[in-house]
PDB file of C-alpha atoms in Angstrom:
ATOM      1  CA  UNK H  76      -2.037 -16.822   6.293  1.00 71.00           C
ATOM      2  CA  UNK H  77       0.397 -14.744   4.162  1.00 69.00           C
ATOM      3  CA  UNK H  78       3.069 -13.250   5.890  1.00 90.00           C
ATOM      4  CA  UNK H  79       5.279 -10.689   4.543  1.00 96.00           C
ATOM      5  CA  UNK H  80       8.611  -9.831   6.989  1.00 96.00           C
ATOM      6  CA  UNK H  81      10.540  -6.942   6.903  1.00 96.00           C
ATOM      7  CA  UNK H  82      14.204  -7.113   8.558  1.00 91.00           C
ATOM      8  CA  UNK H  83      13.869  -3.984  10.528  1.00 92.00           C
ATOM      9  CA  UNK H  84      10.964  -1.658  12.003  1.00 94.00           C
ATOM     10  CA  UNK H  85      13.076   1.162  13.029  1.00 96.00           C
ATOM     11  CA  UNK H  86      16.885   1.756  11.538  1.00 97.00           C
ATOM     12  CA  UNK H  87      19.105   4.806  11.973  1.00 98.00           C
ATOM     13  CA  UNK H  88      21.641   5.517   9.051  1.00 98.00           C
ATOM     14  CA  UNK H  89      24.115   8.223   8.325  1.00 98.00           C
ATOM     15  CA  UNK H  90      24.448   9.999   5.209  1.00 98.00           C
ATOM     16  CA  UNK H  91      26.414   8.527   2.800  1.00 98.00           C
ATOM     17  CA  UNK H  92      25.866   4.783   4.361  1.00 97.00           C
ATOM     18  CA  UNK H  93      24.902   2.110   1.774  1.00 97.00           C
ATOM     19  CA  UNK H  94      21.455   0.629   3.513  1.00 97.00           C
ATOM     20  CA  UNK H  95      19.915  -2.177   2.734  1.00 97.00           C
ATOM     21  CA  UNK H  96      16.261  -2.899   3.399  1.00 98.00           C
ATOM     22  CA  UNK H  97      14.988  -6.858   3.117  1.00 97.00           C
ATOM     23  CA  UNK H  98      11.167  -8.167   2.800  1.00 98.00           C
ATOM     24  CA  UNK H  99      10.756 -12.275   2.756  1.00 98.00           C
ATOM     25  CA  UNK H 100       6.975 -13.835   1.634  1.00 97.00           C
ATOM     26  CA  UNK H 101       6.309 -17.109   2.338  1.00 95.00           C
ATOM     27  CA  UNK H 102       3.036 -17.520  -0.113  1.00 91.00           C
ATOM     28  CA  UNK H 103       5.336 -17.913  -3.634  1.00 92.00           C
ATOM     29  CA  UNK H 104       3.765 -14.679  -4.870  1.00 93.00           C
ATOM     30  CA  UNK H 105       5.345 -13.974  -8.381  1.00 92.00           C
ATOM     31  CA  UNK H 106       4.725  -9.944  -7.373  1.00 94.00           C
ATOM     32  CA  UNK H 107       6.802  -7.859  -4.826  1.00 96.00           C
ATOM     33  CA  UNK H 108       6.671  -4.241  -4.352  1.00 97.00           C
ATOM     34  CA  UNK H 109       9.007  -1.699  -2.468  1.00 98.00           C
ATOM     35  CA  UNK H 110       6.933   1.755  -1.453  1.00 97.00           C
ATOM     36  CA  UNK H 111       7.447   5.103   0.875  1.00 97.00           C
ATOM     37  CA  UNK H 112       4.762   6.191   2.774  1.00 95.00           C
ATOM     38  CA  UNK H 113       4.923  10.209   3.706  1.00 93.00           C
ATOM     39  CA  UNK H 114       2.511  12.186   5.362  1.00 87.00           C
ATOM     40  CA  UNK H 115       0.197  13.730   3.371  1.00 83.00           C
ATOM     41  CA  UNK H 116       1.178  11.582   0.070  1.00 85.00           C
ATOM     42  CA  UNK H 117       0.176   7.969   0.833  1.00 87.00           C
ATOM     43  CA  UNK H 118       2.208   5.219  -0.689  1.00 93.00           C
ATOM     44  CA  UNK H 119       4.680   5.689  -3.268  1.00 95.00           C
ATOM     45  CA  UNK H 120       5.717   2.910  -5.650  1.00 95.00           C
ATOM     46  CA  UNK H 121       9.264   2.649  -5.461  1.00 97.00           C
ATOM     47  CA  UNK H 122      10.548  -0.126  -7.613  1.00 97.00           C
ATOM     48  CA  UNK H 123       8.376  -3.620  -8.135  1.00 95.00           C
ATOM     49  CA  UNK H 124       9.285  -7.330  -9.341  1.00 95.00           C
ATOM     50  CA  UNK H 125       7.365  -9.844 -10.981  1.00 92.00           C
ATOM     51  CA  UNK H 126       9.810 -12.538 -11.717  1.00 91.00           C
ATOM     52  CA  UNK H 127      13.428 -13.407  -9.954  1.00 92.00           C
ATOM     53  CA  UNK H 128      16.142 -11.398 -11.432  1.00 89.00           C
ATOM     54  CA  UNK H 129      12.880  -8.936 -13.535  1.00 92.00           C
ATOM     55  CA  UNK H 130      12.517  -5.104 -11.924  1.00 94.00           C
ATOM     56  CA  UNK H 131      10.743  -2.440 -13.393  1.00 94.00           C
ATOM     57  CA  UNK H 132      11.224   1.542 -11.924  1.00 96.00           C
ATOM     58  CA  UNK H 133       7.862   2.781 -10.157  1.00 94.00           C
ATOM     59  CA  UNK H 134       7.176   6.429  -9.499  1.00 93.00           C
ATOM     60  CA  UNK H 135       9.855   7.529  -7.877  1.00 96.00           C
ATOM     61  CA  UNK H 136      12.926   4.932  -8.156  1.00 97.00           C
ATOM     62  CA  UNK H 137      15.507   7.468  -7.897  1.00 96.00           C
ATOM     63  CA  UNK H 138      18.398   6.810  -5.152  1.00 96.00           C
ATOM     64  CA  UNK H 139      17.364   3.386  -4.796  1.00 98.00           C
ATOM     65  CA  UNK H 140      18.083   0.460  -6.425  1.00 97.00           C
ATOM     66  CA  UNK H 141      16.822  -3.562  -5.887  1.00 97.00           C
ATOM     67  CA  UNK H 142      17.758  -7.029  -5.770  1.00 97.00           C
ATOM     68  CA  UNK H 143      15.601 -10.109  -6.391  1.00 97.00           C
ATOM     69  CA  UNK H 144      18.025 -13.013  -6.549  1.00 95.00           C
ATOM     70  CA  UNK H 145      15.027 -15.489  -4.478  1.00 96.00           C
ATOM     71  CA  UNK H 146      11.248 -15.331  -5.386  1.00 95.00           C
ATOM     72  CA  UNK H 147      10.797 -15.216  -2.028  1.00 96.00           C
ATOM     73  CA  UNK H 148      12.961 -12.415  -1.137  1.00 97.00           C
ATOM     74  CA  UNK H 149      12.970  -8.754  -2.707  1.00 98.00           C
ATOM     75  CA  UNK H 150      15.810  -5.963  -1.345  1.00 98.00           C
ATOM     76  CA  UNK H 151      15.923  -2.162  -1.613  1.00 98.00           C
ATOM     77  CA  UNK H 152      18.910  -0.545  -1.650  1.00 98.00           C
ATOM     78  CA  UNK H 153      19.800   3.208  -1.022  1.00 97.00           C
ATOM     79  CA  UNK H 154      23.308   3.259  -2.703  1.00 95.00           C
ATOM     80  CA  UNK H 155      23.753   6.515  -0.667  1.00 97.00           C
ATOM     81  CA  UNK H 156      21.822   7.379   1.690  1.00 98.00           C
ATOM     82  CA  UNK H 157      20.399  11.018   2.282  1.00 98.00           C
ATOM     83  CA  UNK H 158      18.390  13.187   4.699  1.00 98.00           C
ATOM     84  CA  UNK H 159      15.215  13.184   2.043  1.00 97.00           C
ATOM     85  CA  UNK H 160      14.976   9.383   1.966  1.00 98.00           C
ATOM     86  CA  UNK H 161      13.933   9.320   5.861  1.00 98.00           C
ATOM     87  CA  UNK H 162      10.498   7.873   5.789  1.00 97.00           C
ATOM     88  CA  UNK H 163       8.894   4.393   6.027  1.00 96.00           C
ATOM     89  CA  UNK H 164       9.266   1.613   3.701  1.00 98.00           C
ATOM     90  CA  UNK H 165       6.791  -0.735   2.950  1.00 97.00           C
ATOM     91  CA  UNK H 166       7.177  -4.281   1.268  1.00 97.00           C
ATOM     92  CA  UNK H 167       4.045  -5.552  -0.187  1.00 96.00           C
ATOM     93  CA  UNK H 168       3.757  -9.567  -2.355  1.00 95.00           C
ATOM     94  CA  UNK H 169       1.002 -10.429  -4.108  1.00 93.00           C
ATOM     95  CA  UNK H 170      -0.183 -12.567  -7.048  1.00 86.00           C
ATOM     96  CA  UNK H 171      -0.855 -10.576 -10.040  1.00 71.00           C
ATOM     97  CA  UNK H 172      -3.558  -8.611 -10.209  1.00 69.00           C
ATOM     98  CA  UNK H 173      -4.726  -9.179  -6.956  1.00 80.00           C
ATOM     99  CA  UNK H 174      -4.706  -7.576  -3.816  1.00 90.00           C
ATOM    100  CA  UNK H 175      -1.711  -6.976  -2.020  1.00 94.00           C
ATOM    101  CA  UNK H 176      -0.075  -7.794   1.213  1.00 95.00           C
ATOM    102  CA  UNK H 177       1.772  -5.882   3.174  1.00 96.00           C
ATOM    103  CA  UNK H 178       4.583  -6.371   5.910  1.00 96.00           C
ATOM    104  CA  UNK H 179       4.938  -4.225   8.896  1.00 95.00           C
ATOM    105  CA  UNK H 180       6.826  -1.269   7.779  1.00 96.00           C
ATOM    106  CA  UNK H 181      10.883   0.313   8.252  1.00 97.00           C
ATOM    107  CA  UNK H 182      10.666   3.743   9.751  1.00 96.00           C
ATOM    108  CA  UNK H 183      14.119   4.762   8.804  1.00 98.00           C
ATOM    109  CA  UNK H 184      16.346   8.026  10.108  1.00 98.00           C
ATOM    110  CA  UNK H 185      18.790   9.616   7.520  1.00 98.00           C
ATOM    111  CA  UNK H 186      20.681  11.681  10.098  1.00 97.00           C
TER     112      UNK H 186
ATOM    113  CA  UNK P  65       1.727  10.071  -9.086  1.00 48.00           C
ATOM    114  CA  UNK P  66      -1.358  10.367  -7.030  1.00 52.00           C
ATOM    115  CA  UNK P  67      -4.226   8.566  -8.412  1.00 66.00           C
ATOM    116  CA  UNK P  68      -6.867   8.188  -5.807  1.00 72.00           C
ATOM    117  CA  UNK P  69      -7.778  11.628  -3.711  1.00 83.00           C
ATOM    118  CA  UNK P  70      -9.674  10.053  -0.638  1.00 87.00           C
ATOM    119  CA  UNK P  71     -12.548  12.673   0.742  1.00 89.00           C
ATOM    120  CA  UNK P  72     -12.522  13.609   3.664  1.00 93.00           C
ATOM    121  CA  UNK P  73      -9.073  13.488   4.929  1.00 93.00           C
ATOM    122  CA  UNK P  74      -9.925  12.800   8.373  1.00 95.00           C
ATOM    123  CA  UNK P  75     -13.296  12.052   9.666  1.00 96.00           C
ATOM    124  CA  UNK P  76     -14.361  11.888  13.692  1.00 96.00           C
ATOM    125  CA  UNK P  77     -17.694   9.518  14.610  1.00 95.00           C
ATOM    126  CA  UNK P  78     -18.674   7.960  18.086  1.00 97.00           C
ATOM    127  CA  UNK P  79     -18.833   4.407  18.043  1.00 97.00           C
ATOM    128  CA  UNK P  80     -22.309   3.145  16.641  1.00 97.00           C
ATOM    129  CA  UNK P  81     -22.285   5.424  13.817  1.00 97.00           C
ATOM    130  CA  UNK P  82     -21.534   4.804   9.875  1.00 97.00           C
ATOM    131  CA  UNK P  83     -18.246   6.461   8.344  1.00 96.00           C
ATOM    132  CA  UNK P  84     -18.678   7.048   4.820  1.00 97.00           C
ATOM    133  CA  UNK P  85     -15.198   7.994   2.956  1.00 97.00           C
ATOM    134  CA  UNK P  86     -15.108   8.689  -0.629  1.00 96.00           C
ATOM    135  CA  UNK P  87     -12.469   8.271  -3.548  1.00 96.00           C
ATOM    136  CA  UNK P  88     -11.823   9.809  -6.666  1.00 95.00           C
ATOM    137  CA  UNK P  89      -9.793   8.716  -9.480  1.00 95.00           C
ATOM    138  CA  UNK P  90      -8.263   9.872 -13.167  1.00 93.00           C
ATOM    139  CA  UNK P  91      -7.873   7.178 -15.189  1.00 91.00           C
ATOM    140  CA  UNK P  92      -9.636   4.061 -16.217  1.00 92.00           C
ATOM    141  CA  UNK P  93      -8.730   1.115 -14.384  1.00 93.00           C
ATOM    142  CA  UNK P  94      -9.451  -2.712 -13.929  1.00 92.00           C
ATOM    143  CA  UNK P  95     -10.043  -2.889 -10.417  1.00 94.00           C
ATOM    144  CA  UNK P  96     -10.002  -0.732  -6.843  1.00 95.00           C
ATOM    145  CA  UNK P  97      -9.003  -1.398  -3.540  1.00 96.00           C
ATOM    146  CA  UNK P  98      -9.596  -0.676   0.020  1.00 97.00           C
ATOM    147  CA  UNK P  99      -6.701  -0.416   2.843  1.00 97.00           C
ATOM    148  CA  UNK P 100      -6.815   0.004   6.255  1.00 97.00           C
ATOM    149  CA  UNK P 101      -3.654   0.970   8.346  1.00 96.00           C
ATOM    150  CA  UNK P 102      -3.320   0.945  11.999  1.00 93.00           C
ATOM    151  CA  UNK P 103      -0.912   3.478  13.645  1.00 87.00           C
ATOM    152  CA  UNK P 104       2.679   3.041  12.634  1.00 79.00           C
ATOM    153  CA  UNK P 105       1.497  -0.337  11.358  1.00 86.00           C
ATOM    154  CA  UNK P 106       1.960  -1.513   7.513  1.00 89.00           C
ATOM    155  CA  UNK P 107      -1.750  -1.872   5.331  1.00 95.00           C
ATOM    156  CA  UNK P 108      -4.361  -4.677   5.729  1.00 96.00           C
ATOM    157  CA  UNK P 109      -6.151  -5.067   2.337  1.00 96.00           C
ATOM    158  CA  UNK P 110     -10.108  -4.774   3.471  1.00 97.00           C
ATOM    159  CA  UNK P 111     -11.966  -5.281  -0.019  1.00 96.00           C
ATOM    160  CA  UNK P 112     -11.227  -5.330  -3.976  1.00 95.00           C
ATOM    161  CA  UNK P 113     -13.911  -4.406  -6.415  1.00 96.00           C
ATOM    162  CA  UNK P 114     -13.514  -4.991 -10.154  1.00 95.00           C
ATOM    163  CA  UNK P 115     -14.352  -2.281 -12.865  1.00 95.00           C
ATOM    164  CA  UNK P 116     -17.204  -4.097 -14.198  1.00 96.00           C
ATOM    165  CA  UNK P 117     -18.749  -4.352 -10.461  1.00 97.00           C
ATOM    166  CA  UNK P 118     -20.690  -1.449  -8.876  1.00 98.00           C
ATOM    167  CA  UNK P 119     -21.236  -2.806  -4.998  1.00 98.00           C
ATOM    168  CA  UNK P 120     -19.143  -5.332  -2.826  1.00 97.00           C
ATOM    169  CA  UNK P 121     -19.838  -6.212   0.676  1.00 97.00           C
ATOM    170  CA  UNK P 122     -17.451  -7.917   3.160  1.00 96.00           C
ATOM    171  CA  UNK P 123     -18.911  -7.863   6.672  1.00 97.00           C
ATOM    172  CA  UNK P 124     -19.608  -4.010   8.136  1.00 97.00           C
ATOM    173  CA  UNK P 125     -17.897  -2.870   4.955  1.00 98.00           C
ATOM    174  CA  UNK P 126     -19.824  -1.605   1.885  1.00 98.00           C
ATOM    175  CA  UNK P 127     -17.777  -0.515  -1.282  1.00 98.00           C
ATOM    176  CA  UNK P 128     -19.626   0.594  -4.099  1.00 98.00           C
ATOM    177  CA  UNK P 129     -18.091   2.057  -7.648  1.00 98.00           C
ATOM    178  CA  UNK P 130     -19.374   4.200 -10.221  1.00 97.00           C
ATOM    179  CA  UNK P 131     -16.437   3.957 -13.736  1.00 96.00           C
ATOM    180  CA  UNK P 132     -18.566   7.140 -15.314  1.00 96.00           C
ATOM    181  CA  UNK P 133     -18.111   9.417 -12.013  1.00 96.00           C
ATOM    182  CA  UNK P 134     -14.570   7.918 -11.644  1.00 96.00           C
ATOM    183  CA  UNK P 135     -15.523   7.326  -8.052  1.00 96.00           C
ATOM    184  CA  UNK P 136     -15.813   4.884  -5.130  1.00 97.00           C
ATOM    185  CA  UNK P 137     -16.724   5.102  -1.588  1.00 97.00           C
ATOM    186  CA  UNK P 138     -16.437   2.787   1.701  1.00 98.00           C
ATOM    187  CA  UNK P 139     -19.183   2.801   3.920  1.00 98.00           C
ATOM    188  CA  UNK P 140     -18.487   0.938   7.608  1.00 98.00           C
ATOM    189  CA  UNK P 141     -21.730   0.399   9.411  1.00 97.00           C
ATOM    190  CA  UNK P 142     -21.766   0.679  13.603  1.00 97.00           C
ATOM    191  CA  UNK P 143     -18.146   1.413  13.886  1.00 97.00           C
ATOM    192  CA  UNK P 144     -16.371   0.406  16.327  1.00 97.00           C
ATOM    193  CA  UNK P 145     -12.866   2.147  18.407  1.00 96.00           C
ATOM    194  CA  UNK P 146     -11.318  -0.755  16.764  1.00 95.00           C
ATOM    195  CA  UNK P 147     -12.163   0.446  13.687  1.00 97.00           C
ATOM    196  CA  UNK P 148      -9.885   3.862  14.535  1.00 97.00           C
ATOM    197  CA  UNK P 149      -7.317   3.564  11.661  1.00 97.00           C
ATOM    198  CA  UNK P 150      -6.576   5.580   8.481  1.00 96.00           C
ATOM    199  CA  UNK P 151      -7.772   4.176   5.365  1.00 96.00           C
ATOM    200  CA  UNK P 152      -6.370   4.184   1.811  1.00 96.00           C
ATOM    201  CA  UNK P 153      -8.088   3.276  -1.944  1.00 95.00           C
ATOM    202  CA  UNK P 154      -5.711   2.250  -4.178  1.00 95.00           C
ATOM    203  CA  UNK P 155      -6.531   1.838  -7.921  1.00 94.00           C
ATOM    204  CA  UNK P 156      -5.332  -1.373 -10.159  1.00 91.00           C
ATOM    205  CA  UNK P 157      -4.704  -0.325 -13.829  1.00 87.00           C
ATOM    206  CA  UNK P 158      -2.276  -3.220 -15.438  1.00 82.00           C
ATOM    207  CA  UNK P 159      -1.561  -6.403 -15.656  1.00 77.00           C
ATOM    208  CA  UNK P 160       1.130  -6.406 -12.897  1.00 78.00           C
ATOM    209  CA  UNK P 161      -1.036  -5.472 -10.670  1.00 83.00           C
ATOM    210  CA  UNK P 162       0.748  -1.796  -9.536  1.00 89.00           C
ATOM    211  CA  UNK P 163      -1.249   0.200  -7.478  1.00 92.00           C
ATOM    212  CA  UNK P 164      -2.163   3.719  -7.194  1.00 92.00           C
ATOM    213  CA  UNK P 165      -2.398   4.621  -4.013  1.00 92.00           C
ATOM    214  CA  UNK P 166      -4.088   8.141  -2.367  1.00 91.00           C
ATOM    215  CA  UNK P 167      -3.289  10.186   0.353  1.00 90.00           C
ATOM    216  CA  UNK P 168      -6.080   8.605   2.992  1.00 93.00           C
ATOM    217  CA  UNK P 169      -8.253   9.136   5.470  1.00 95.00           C
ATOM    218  CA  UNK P 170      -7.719   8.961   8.696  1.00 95.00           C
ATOM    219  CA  UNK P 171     -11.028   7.868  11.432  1.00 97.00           C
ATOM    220  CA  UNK P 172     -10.947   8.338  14.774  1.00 97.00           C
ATOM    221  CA  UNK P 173     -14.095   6.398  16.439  1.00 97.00           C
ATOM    222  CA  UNK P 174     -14.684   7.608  19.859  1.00 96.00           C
ATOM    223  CA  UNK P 175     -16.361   5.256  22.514  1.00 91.00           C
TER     224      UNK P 175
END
Protein backbone atom coordinates (compact mmCIF):
# COMPACT_ATOMS: atom_id res chain seq x y z
CA UNK A 1 0.00 0.00 0.00
CA UNK A 2 1.12 3.63 -0.63
CA UNK A 3 1.59 5.61 2.23
CA UNK A 4 2.00 9.23 2.24
CA UNK A 5 3.13 10.82 5.98
CA UNK A 6 2.76 14.12 7.01
CA UNK A 7 5.00 15.36 10.11
CA UNK A 8 2.22 16.95 11.98
CA UNK A 9 -1.78 16.73 12.19
CA UNK A 10 -2.32 19.69 14.28
CA UNK A 11 0.52 22.67 14.71
CA UNK A 12 0.10 26.07 16.35
CA UNK A 13 2.37 28.95 14.95
CA UNK A 14 2.70 32.61 15.64
CA UNK A 15 2.79 35.23 13.16
CA UNK A 16 5.86 35.93 11.78
CA UNK A 17 7.31 32.20 12.61
CA UNK A 18 9.06 30.49 9.65
CA UNK A 19 6.96 26.92 9.52
CA UNK A 20 7.83 24.19 7.90
CA UNK A 21 5.44 21.48 6.80
CA UNK A 22 7.07 17.82 5.64
CA UNK A 23 5.22 14.89 3.54
CA UNK A 24 7.49 11.49 2.97
CA UNK A 25 6.07 8.66 0.14
CA UNK A 26 7.41 5.52 0.20
CA UNK A 27 6.05 4.30 -3.49
CA UNK A 28 9.03 6.41 -5.62
CA UNK A 29 6.26 8.52 -7.15
CA UNK A 30 8.03 11.09 -9.51
CA UNK A 31 4.77 13.56 -8.55
CA UNK A 32 4.20 15.42 -5.18
CA UNK A 33 1.71 18.00 -4.51
CA UNK A 34 1.25 20.58 -1.57
CA UNK A 35 -2.71 21.83 -1.31
CA UNK A 36 -5.12 23.92 1.28
CA UNK A 37 -8.32 22.71 1.85
CA UNK A 38 -10.98 25.61 3.09
CA UNK A 39 -14.45 25.31 3.65
CA UNK A 40 -16.48 25.97 0.97
CA UNK A 41 -13.43 25.94 -1.70
CA UNK A 42 -12.14 22.33 -1.78
CA UNK A 43 -8.50 21.78 -2.45
CA UNK A 44 -6.22 24.32 -3.60
CA UNK A 45 -3.02 23.51 -5.49
CA UNK A 46 -0.36 25.11 -3.76
CA UNK A 47 2.95 24.36 -5.33
CA UNK A 48 3.71 20.67 -7.06
CA UNK A 49 7.04 18.67 -8.04
CA UNK A 50 7.72 16.25 -10.57
CA UNK A 51 11.38 15.69 -10.36
CA UNK A 52 13.99 16.33 -7.24
CA UNK A 53 15.16 19.82 -7.17
CA UNK A 54 11.91 20.73 -10.30
CA UNK A 55 8.78 22.98 -8.70
CA UNK A 56 6.29 24.62 -10.58
CA UNK A 57 3.72 27.48 -8.72
CA UNK A 58 -0.02 26.07 -8.55
CA UNK A 59 -2.98 28.33 -7.97
CA UNK A 60 -2.22 30.05 -5.23
CA UNK A 61 1.69 29.74 -4.32
CA UNK A 62 1.90 32.99 -2.72
CA UNK A 63 3.56 33.07 0.96
CA UNK A 64 4.83 29.73 0.53
CA UNK A 65 7.66 28.39 -0.85
CA UNK A 66 9.09 24.41 -1.27
CA UNK A 67 11.88 22.16 -1.04
CA UNK A 68 12.43 18.83 -2.82
CA UNK A 69 16.03 17.90 -2.12
CA UNK A 70 14.77 13.69 -1.83
CA UNK A 71 12.22 12.13 -4.31
CA UNK A 72 10.80 10.84 -1.52
CA UNK A 73 10.35 13.86 0.48
CA UNK A 74 8.56 17.25 -0.60
CA UNK A 75 8.47 20.46 2.12
CA UNK A 76 6.27 23.57 2.25
CA UNK A 77 7.43 26.42 3.69
CA UNK A 78 5.55 29.60 4.96
CA UNK A 79 8.56 32.06 5.04
CA UNK A 80 6.24 34.14 7.33
CA UNK A 81 3.59 33.00 8.63
CA UNK A 82 0.12 34.88 8.83
CA UNK A 83 -3.41 34.69 10.26
CA UNK A 84 -4.89 33.91 6.48
CA UNK A 85 -2.68 30.85 5.98
CA UNK A 86 -4.58 28.93 8.97
CA UNK A 87 -6.14 26.02 7.25
CA UNK A 88 -5.21 22.38 6.45
CA UNK A 89 -2.50 21.20 4.31
CA UNK A 90 -2.60 18.32 2.34
CA UNK A 91 0.39 16.33 0.71
CA UNK A 92 -0.64 14.19 -2.09
CA UNK A 93 2.31 11.64 -4.49
CA UNK A 94 1.39 10.11 -7.36
CA UNK A 95 2.76 8.82 -10.68
CA UNK A 96 1.95 11.03 -13.48
CA UNK A 97 -1.17 11.19 -14.68
CA UNK A 98 -2.65 9.03 -12.35
CA UNK A 99 -4.59 9.23 -9.41
CA UNK A 100 -3.35 10.66 -6.42
CA UNK A 101 -2.64 9.79 -2.88
CA UNK A 102 -3.10 11.59 -0.15
CA UNK A 103 -1.60 11.76 3.51
CA UNK A 104 -3.58 12.61 6.50
CA UNK A 105 -3.72 16.29 6.60
CA UNK A 106 -1.92 19.50 8.98
CA UNK A 107 -4.66 21.55 10.50
CA UNK A 108 -2.51 24.48 11.29
CA UNK A 109 -3.33 27.76 13.73
CA UNK A 110 -1.76 31.16 12.65
CA UNK A 111 -2.47 32.89 15.97
CA UNK B 1 -9.30 28.15 -9.73
CA UNK B 2 -12.34 26.06 -9.26
CA UNK B 3 -12.87 23.61 -11.93
CA UNK B 4 -15.34 21.04 -10.83
CA UNK B 5 -18.77 22.53 -9.08
CA UNK B 6 -20.10 19.26 -7.33
CA UNK B 7 -24.22 19.32 -7.17
CA UNK B 8 -25.67 19.07 -4.48
CA UNK B 9 -23.49 20.37 -1.81
CA UNK B 10 -24.73 18.21 0.81
CA UNK B 11 -27.09 15.41 0.39
CA UNK B 12 -28.99 13.36 3.48
CA UNK B 13 -30.20 9.44 2.60
CA UNK B 14 -31.00 6.53 5.13
CA UNK B 15 -28.89 3.70 4.72
CA UNK B 16 -30.19 1.36 1.81
CA UNK B 17 -30.73 4.10 -0.50
CA UNK B 18 -28.60 5.35 -3.73
CA UNK B 19 -26.79 8.90 -3.48
CA UNK B 20 -26.39 10.32 -6.76
CA UNK B 21 -23.90 13.53 -6.78
CA UNK B 22 -23.18 15.33 -9.87
CA UNK B 23 -20.12 17.39 -11.32
CA UNK B 24 -19.66 19.98 -13.68
CA UNK B 25 -16.66 21.16 -15.36
CA UNK B 26 -15.15 24.12 -17.86
CA UNK B 27 -12.58 22.91 -19.71
CA UNK B 28 -11.60 19.90 -21.68
CA UNK B 29 -9.67 17.46 -19.89
CA UNK B 30 -7.96 13.94 -20.13
CA UNK B 31 -9.34 12.30 -17.29
CA UNK B 32 -11.74 12.79 -13.90
CA UNK B 33 -11.61 11.68 -10.57
CA UNK B 34 -13.58 10.72 -7.61
CA UNK B 35 -12.51 11.49 -3.78
CA UNK B 36 -13.89 10.60 -0.76
CA UNK B 37 -12.85 12.31 2.60
CA UNK B 38 -13.70 11.23 6.00
CA UNK B 39 -14.04 13.91 8.76
CA UNK B 40 -10.87 15.81 9.43
CA UNK B 41 -9.23 12.99 7.48
CA UNK B 42 -7.00 13.62 4.17
CA UNK B 43 -8.79 12.12 0.53
CA UNK B 44 -9.05 8.43 -0.52
CA UNK B 45 -9.07 8.33 -4.37
CA UNK B 46 -12.45 6.09 -5.11
CA UNK B 47 -12.41 5.90 -9.09
CA UNK B 48 -10.64 7.59 -12.29
CA UNK B 49 -12.41 7.72 -15.59
CA UNK B 50 -10.62 8.75 -18.78
CA UNK B 51 -12.09 11.33 -21.34
CA UNK B 52 -12.61 8.87 -23.96
CA UNK B 53 -14.71 6.59 -21.35
CA UNK B 54 -18.39 7.29 -20.56
CA UNK B 55 -19.13 4.63 -17.47
CA UNK B 56 -16.71 3.03 -14.81
CA UNK B 57 -17.73 0.79 -12.08
CA UNK B 58 -15.70 -0.13 -8.95
CA UNK B 59 -17.86 -2.04 -6.47
CA UNK B 60 -21.21 0.09 -5.15
CA UNK B 61 -19.71 2.96 -7.12
CA UNK B 62 -20.95 3.97 -10.61
CA UNK B 63 -19.19 6.97 -12.42
CA UNK B 64 -20.35 7.82 -15.66
CA UNK B 65 -19.07 10.97 -18.01
CA UNK B 66 -20.54 12.84 -20.70
CA UNK B 67 -17.20 15.39 -22.53
CA UNK B 68 -20.23 17.28 -24.62
CA UNK B 69 -22.33 18.18 -21.29
CA UNK B 70 -18.95 18.75 -19.50
CA UNK B 71 -20.37 16.57 -16.78
CA UNK B 72 -19.95 13.52 -14.51
CA UNK B 73 -21.82 12.01 -11.75
CA UNK B 74 -21.18 9.24 -8.89
CA UNK B 75 -23.85 7.05 -8.14
CA UNK B 76 -23.31 4.72 -4.71
CA UNK B 77 -25.87 1.98 -4.60
CA UNK B 78 -27.34 0.75 -0.86
CA UNK B 79 -25.27 3.14 1.07
CA UNK B 80 -24.11 2.46 3.96
CA UNK B 81 -23.29 4.96 7.53
CA UNK B 82 -19.87 4.07 6.51
CA UNK B 83 -20.29 5.61 3.50
CA UNK B 84 -21.03 9.18 5.56
CA UNK B 85 -18.11 11.28 4.13
CA UNK B 86 -17.86 14.32 1.80
CA UNK B 87 -16.90 13.65 -1.63
CA UNK B 88 -14.81 15.60 -4.16
CA UNK B 89 -14.34 15.26 -8.35
CA UNK B 90 -11.31 16.47 -9.36
CA UNK B 91 -10.51 16.99 -13.09
CA UNK B 92 -6.96 15.88 -14.82
CA UNK B 93 -6.04 18.27 -17.71
CA UNK B 94 -2.00 17.84 -18.30
CA UNK B 95 0.56 15.81 -18.44
CA UNK B 96 1.66 16.29 -14.78
CA UNK B 97 -1.16 15.12 -13.69
CA UNK B 98 -2.50 18.54 -11.57
CA UNK B 99 -5.81 18.35 -10.47
CA UNK B 100 -8.74 20.51 -10.33
CA UNK B 101 -10.44 20.01 -7.53
CA UNK B 102 -14.35 21.30 -6.52
CA UNK B 103 -15.87 22.40 -3.57
CA UNK B 104 -17.71 18.80 -2.61
CA UNK B 105 -20.36 17.22 -1.33
CA UNK B 106 -20.85 16.28 1.76
CA UNK B 107 -23.40 12.75 2.62
CA UNK B 108 -24.65 12.03 5.67
CA UNK B 109 -26.22 8.29 5.58
CA UNK B 110 -28.44 7.76 8.46
CA UNK B 111 -29.00 4.15 9.88
Amino acid sequence: DVKVTQSSRYLVKRTGEKVFLECVQDMDHENMFWYRQDPGLGLRLIYFSYDVKMKEKGDIPEGYSVSREKKERFSLILESASTNQTSMYLCASSPTGEEQYFGPGTRLTVT
Amino acid sequence: SQQGEEDPQALSIQEGENATMNCSYKTSINNLQWYRQNSGRGLVHLILIRSNEREKHSGRLRVTLDTSKKSSSLLITASRAADTASYFCATGADSWGKLQFGAGTQVVVTP
